[in-house]
Short mmCIF file of C-alpha atoms in Angstrom, two decimals:
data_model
loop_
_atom_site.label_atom_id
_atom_site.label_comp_id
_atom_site.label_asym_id
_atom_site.label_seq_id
_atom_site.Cartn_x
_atom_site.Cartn_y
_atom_site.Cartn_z
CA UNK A 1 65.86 -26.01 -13.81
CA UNK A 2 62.40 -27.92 -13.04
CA UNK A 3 60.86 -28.50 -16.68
CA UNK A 4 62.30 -31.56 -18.32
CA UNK A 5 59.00 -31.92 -20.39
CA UNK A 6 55.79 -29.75 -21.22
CA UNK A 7 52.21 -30.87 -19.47
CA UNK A 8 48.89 -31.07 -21.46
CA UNK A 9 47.82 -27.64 -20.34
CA UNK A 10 50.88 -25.70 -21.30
CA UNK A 11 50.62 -27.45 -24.50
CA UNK A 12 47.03 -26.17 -24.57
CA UNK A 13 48.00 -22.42 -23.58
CA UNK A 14 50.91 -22.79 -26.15
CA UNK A 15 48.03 -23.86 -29.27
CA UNK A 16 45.81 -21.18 -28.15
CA UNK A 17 48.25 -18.09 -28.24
CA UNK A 18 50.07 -19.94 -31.71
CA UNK A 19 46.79 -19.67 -32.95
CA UNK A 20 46.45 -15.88 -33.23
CA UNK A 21 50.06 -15.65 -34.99
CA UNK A 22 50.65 -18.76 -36.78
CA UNK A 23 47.68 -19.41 -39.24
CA UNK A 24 47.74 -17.88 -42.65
CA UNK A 25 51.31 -17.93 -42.29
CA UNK A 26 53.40 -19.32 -45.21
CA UNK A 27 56.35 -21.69 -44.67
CA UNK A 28 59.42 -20.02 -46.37
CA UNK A 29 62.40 -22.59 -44.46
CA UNK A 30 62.71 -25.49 -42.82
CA UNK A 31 65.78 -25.77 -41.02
CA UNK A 32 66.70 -29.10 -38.73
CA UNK A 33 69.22 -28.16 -36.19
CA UNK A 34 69.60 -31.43 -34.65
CA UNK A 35 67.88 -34.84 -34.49
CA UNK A 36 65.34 -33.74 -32.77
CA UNK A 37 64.54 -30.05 -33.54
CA UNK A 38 63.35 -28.08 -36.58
CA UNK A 39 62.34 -24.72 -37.22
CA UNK A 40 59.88 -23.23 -39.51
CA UNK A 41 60.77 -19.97 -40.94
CA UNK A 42 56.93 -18.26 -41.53
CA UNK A 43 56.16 -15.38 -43.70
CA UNK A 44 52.90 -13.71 -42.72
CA UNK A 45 51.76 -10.28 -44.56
CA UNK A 46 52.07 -7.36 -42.46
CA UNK A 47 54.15 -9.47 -39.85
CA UNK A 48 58.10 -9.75 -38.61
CA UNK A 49 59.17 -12.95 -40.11
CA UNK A 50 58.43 -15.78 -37.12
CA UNK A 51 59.93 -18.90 -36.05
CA UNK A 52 58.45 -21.98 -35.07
CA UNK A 53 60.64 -24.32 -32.79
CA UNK A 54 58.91 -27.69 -33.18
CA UNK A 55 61.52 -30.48 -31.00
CA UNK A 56 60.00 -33.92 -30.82
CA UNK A 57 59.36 -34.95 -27.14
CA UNK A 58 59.74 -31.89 -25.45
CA UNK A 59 58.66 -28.29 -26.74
CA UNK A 60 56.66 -26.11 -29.26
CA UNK A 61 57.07 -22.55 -29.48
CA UNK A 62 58.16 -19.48 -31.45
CA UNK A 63 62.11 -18.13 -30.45
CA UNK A 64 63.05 -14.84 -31.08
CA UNK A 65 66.71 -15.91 -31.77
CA UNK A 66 68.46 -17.05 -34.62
CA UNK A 67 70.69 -20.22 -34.89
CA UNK A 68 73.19 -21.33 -37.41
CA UNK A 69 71.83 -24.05 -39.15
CA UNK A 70 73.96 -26.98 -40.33
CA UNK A 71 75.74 -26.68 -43.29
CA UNK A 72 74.34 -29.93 -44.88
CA UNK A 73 70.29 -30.22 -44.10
CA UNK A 74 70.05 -33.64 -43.07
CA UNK A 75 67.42 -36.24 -45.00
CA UNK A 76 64.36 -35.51 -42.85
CA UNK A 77 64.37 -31.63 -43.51
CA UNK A 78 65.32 -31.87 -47.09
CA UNK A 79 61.95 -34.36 -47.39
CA UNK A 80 60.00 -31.81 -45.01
CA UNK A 81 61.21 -28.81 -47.61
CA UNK A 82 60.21 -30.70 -50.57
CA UNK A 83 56.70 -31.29 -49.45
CA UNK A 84 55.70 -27.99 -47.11
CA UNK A 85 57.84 -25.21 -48.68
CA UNK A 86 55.43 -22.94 -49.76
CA UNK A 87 52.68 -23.95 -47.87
CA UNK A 88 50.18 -22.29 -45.79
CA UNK A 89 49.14 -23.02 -42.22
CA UNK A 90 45.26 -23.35 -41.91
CA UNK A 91 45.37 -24.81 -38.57
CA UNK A 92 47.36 -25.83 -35.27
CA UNK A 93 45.44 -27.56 -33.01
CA UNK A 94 46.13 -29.92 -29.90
CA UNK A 95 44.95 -33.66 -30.33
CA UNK A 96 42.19 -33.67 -27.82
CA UNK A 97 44.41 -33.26 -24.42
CA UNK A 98 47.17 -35.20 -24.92
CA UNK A 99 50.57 -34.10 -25.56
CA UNK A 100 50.33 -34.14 -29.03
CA UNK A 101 50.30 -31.08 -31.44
CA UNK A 102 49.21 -30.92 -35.42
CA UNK A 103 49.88 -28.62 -37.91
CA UNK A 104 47.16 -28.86 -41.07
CA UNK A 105 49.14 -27.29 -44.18
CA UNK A 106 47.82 -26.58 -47.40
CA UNK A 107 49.09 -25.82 -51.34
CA UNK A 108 47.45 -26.06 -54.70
CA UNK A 109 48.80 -29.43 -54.83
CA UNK A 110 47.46 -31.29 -51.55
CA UNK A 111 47.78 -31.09 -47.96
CA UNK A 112 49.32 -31.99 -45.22
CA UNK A 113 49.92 -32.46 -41.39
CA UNK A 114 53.19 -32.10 -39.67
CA UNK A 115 52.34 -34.29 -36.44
CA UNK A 116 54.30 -33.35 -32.98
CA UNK A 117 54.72 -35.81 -30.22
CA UNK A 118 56.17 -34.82 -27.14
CA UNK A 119 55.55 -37.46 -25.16
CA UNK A 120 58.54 -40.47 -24.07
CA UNK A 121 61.27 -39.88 -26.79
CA UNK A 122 58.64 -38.15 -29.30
CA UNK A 123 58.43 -37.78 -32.90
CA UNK A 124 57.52 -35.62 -35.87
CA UNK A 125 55.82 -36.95 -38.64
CA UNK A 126 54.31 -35.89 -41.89
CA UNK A 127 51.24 -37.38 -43.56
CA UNK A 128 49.21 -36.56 -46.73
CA UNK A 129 45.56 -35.53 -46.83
CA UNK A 130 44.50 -39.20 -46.11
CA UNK A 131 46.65 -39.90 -43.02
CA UNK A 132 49.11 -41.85 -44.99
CA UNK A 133 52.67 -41.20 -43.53
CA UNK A 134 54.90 -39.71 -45.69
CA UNK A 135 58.45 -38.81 -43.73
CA UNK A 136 59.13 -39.48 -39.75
CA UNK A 137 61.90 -38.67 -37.69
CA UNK A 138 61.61 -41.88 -36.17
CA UNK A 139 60.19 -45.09 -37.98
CA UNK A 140 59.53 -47.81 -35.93
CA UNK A 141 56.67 -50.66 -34.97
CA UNK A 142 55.43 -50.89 -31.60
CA UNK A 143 52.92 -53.01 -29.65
CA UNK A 144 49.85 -50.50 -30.43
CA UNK A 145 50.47 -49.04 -33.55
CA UNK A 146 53.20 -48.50 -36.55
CA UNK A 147 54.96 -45.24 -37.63
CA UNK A 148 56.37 -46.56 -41.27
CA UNK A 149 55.84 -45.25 -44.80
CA UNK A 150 52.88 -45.04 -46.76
CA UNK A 151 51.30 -47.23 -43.77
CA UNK A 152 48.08 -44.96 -42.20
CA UNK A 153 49.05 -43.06 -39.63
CA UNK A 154 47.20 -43.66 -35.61
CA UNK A 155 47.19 -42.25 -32.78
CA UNK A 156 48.39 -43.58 -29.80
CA UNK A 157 45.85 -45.20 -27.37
CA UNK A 158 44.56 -42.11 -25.08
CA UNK A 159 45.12 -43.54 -21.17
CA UNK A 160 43.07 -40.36 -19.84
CA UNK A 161 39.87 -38.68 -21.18
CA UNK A 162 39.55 -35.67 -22.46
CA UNK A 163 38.34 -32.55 -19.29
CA UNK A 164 37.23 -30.17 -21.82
CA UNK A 165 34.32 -33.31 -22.54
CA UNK A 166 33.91 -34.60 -18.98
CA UNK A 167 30.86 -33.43 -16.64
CA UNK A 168 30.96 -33.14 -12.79
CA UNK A 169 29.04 -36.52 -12.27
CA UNK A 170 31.62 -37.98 -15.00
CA UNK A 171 34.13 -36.94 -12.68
CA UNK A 172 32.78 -37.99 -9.81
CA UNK A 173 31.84 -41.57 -11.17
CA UNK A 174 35.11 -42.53 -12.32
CA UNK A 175 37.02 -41.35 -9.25
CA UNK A 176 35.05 -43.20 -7.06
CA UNK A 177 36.26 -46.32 -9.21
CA UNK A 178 39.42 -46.04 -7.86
CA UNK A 179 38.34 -47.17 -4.48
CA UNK A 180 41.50 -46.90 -2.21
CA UNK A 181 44.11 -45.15 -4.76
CA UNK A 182 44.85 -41.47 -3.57
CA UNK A 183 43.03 -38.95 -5.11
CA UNK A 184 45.92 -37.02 -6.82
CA UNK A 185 47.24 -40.07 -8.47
CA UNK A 186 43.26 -40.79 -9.90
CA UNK A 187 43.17 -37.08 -11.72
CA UNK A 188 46.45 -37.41 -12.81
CA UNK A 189 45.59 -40.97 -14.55
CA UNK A 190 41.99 -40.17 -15.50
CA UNK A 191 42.27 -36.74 -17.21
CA UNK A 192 45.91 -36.87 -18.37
CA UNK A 193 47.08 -33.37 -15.94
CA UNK A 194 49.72 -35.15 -14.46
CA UNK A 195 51.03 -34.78 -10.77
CA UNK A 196 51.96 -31.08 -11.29
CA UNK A 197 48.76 -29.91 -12.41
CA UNK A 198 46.89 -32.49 -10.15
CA UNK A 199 48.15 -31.53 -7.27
CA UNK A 200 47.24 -28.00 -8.49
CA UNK A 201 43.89 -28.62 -8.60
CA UNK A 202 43.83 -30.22 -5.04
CA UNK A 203 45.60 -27.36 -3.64
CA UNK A 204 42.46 -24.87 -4.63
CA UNK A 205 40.17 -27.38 -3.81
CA UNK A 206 41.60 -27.73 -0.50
CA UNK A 207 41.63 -31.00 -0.63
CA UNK A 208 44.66 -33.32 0.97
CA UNK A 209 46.54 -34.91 -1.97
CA UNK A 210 46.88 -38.06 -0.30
CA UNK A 211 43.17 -38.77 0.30
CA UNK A 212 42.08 -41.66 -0.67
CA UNK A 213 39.17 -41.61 -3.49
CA UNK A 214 36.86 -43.79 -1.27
CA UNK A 215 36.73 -41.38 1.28
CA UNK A 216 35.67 -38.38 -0.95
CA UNK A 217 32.28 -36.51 -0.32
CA UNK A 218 30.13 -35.18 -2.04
CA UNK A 219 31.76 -31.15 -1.25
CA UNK A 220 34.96 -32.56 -2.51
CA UNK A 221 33.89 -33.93 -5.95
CA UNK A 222 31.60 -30.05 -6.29
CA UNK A 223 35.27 -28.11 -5.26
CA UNK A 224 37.53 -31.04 -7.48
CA UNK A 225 35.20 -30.17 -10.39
CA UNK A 226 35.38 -26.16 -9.73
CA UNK A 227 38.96 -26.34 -9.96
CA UNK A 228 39.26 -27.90 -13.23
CA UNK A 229 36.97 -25.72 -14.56
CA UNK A 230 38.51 -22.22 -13.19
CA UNK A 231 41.97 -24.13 -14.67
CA UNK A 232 40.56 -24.90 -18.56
CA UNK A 233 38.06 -21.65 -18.76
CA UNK A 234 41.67 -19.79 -18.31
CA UNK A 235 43.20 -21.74 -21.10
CA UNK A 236 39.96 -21.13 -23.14
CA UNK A 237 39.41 -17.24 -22.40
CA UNK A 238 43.48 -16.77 -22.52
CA UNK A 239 42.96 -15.89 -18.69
CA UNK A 240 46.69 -16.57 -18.28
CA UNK A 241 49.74 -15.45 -16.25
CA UNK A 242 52.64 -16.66 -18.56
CA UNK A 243 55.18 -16.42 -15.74
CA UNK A 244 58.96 -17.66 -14.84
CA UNK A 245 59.86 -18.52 -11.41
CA UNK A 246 63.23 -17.70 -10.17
CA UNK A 247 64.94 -19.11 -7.44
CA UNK A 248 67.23 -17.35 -4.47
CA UNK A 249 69.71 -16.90 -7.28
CA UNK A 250 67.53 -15.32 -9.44
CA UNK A 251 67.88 -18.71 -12.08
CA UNK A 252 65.03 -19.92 -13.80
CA UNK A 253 63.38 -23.20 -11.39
CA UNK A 254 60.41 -23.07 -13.82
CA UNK A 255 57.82 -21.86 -16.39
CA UNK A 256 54.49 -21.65 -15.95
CA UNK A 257 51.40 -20.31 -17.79
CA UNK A 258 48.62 -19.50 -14.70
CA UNK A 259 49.26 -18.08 -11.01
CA UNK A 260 49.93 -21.43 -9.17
CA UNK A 261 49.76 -21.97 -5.57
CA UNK A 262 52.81 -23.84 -5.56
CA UNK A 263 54.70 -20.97 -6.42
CA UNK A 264 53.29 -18.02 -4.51
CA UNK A 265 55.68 -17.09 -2.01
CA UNK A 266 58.46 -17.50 -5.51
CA UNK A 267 60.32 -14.89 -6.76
CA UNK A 268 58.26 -14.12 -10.78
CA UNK A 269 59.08 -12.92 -13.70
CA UNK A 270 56.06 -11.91 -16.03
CA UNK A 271 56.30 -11.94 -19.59
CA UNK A 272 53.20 -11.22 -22.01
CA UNK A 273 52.71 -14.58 -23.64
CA UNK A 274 53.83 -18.14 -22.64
CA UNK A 275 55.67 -18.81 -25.51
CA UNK A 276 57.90 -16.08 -24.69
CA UNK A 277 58.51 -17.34 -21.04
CA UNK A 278 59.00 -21.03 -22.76
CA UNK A 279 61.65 -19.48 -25.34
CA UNK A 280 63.86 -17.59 -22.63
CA UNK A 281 63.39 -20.86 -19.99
CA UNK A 282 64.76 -22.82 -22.60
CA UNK A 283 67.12 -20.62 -24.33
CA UNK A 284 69.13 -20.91 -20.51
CA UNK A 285 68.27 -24.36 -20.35
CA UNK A 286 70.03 -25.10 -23.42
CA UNK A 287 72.88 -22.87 -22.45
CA UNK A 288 72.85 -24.59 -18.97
CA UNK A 289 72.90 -28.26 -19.99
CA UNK A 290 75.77 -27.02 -22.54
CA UNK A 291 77.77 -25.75 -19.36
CA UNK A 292 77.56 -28.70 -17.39
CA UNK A 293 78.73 -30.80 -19.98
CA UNK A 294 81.47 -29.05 -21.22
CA UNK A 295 82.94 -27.43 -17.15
CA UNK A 296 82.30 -23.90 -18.90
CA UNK A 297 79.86 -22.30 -16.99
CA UNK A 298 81.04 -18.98 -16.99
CA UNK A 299 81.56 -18.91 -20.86
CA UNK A 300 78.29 -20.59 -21.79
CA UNK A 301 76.60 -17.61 -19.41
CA UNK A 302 78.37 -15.21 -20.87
CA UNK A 303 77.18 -16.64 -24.21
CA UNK A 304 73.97 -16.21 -23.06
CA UNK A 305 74.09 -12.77 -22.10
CA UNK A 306 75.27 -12.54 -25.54
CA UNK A 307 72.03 -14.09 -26.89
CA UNK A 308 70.13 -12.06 -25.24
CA UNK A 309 71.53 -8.87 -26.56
CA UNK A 310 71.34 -10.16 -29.58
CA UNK A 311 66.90 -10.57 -28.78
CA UNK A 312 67.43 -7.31 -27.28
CA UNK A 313 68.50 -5.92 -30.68
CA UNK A 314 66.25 -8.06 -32.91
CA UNK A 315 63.12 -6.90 -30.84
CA UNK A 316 64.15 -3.50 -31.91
CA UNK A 317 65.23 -4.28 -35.63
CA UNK A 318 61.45 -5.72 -35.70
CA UNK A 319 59.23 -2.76 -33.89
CA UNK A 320 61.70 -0.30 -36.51
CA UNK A 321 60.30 -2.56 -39.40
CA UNK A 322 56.72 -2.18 -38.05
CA UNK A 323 56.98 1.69 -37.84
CA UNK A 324 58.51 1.17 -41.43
CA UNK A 325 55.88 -0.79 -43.09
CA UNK A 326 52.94 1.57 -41.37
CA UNK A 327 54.82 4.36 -42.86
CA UNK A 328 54.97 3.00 -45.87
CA UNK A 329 51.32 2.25 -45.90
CA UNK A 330 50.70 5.96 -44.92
CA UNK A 331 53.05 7.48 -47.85
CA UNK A 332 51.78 4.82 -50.46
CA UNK A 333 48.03 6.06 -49.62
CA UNK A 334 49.28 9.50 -49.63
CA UNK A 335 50.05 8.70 -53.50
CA UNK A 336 47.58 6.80 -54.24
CA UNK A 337 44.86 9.42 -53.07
CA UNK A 338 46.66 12.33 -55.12
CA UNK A 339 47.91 10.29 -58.17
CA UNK A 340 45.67 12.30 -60.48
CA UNK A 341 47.49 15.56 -59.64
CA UNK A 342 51.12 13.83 -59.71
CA UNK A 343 50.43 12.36 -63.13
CA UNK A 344 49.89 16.11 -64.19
CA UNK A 345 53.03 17.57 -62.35
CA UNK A 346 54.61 14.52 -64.42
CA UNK A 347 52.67 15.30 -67.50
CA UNK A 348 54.09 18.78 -67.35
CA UNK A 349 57.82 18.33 -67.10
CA UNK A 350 57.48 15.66 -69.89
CA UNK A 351 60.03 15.85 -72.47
CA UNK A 352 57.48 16.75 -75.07
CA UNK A 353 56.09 19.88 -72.83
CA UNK A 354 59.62 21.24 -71.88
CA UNK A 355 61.25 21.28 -75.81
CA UNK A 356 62.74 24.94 -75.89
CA UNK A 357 61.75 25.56 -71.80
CA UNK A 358 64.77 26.05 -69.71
CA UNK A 359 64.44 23.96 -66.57
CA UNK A 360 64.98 27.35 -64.31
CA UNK A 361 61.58 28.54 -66.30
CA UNK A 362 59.63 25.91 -65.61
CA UNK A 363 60.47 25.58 -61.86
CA UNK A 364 59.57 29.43 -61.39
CA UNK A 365 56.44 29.02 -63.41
CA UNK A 366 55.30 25.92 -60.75
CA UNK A 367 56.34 27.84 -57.65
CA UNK A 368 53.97 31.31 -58.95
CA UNK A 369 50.82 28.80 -59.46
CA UNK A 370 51.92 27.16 -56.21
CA UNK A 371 51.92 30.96 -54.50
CA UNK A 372 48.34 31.04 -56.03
CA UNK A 373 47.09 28.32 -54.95
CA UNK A 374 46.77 26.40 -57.95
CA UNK A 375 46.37 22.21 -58.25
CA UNK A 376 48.81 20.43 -59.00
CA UNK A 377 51.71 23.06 -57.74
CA UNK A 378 50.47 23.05 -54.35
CA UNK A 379 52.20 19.68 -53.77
CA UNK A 380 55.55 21.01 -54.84
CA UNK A 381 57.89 21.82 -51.58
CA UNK A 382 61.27 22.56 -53.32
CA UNK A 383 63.11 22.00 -56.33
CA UNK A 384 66.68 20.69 -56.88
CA UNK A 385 67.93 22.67 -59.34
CA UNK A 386 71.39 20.56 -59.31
CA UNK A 387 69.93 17.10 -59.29
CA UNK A 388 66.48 18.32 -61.32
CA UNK A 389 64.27 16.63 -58.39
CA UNK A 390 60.75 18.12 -57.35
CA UNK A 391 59.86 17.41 -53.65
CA UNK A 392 56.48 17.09 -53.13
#
């Protein structure tokens, strides 16, 4: 398996689709399943319940599967529970194109943002309103900047600038700087893509990766700039191909979000959002890692094959319980729109109306006005005689 670590644009892809679910959720748990990874349990009306995997230095995403969580929460999730349980999610965004993911939260009482860094050995932290840090899973000075309590919290210094912000002559300018340094090693410093996604954009600019910056043209910086753009207007329009790419075995080698030329003579699997490709990739990543670790490959794939009849079956628990809500919605309308004639159909078999009425009577006397046509009885279906129930 390839991905050891997620790039700035499938963090991008990843904010953009969490955007559509996630906000106006409400945080009902906070689990921490180990030092590095906690879930959010969200509630959001009209919605399956979701779940946010947030793991510091490597991956964001919701999982369809459940995992046992520890017994004993450990400090840093009882302090996250105490402050965000309850609380709403107005925003996720990504800090400008880094790797770097926040999560705005509100209650009556303040707010909040849950900070994700998954760069190096990442972190989580929480600060108030004011950017004053409140919890991390890691405290520690460095060189640039502090992450300790009640100390304000900074971002790290950005090495790259920001695409989304940068014009074609920007481009072009600050390439040129770097005089005799190849050209994929100049987009990969200078906009923060990395090699994959640098070499990406060479590829459909047809441009040789090992070109030195000096030696550019003018067509090259026009087809350099192109390719960003058709790269970010994708993330932007959700023009994506969330996609996994199998090898001869038919094993996961990767997970992408767009059609890549690297990969087009690769075996694909399509899936209709990336954070479902990133939840299976890692689901057999985890179980994969486990194997090699432990000599039980066989065990831990069967144990994955396990999993994923248990998604299988969850998937279907959760379309039953929207078909269940909607008809819920439909029969509580139903009732609502023809509560005027119910209240008289209740009015009628009141204890008051039926003193010296045998039940028998009163049934007969409902289905007659029913034969005729007459409101309320037309609702009535049947009686239970035995059980004294009217079906309407």
């Amino acid at each position: 398996m390839q991905k050891k670590e997620f790039s700035s644009v499938d963090i991008a892809v990843l904010v953009q689709e969490l955007k559509d679910v996630i906000v106006n959720s409400r945080v009902n748990k906070i689990y921490q399943y180990d030092k590095k990874t906690i879930i959010l349990k969200l509630h959001k009306t009209d919605s399956p319940q979701l779940r946010l995997v947030m793991e510091a230095g490597r991956r964001i995403h919701l999982t369809s599967y459940v995992l046992k969580p520890p017994k004993i929460p450990p400090g840093f999730c009882m302090a996250l529970r105490k402050y965000l349980s309850g609380a709403w999610i107005d925003k996720i965004e990504q800090y400008k194109f880094e790797r770097i993911v926040l999560l705005h939260l509100r209650k009556r009482i303040g707010n909040w943002k849950l900070i994700l860094e998954l760069f190096g050995e990442g972190n989580i932290i929480l600060t108030d309103e004011k950017n004053k840090i409140l919890q991390a899973l890691i405290f520690k000075r460095m060189r640039d900047r502090n992450i300790i309590r009640n100390e304000v919290f900074e971002f790290p210094p950005s090495r790259s600038k920001n695409p989304f912000e940068m014009t074609k002559e920007d481009i072009k300018q600050e390439i040129v700087e770097f005089g005799e340094t190849e050209v994929v090693r100049a987009i990969a410093r200078l906009l923060g893509f990395g090699g994959f996604y640098s070499e990406e954009i060479l590829s459909r600019a047809n441009i040789e990766k090992n070109k030195l910056c000096g030696a550019l043209q003018d067509s090259d910086f026009e087809a350099i700039f192109n390719s960003i753009q058709n790269i970010l207007s994708a993330i932007t329009l959700s023009k994506t191909q969330p996609s996994l790419i199998l090898d001869e075995d038919d094993q996961f080698l990767d997970a992408i979000p767009l059609e890549l030329n690297r990969y087009k003579n690769f075996s694909v699997k399509l899936l209709k959002t990336f954070n479902e490709v990133i939840d299976q990739f890692y689901l057999k990543d985890t179980a994969h890692k486990k194997a090699i670790a432990g000599g039980h490959v066989n065990k831990l794939e069967k144990e994955v094959e396990r999993l994923e009849r248990i998604i299988s079956k969850q998937k279907q628990v959760l379309d039953d319980e929207k078909k269940s809500i909607l008809n819920n919605k439909i029969l509580g309308d139903a009732i609502y729109s023809h509560s005027g004639e119910i209240q008289m159909l209740l009015d009628y078999f009141s204890v008051t109306n039926r003193v010296g009425k045998e039940w028998a009577t009163m049934f007969r006397a409902v289905l007659d006005a029913k034969k005729a046509g007459k409101t309320p009885a037309t609702l009535v279906e049947s009686f239970d005689s035995r059980n004294l129930i009217a079906n309407i």
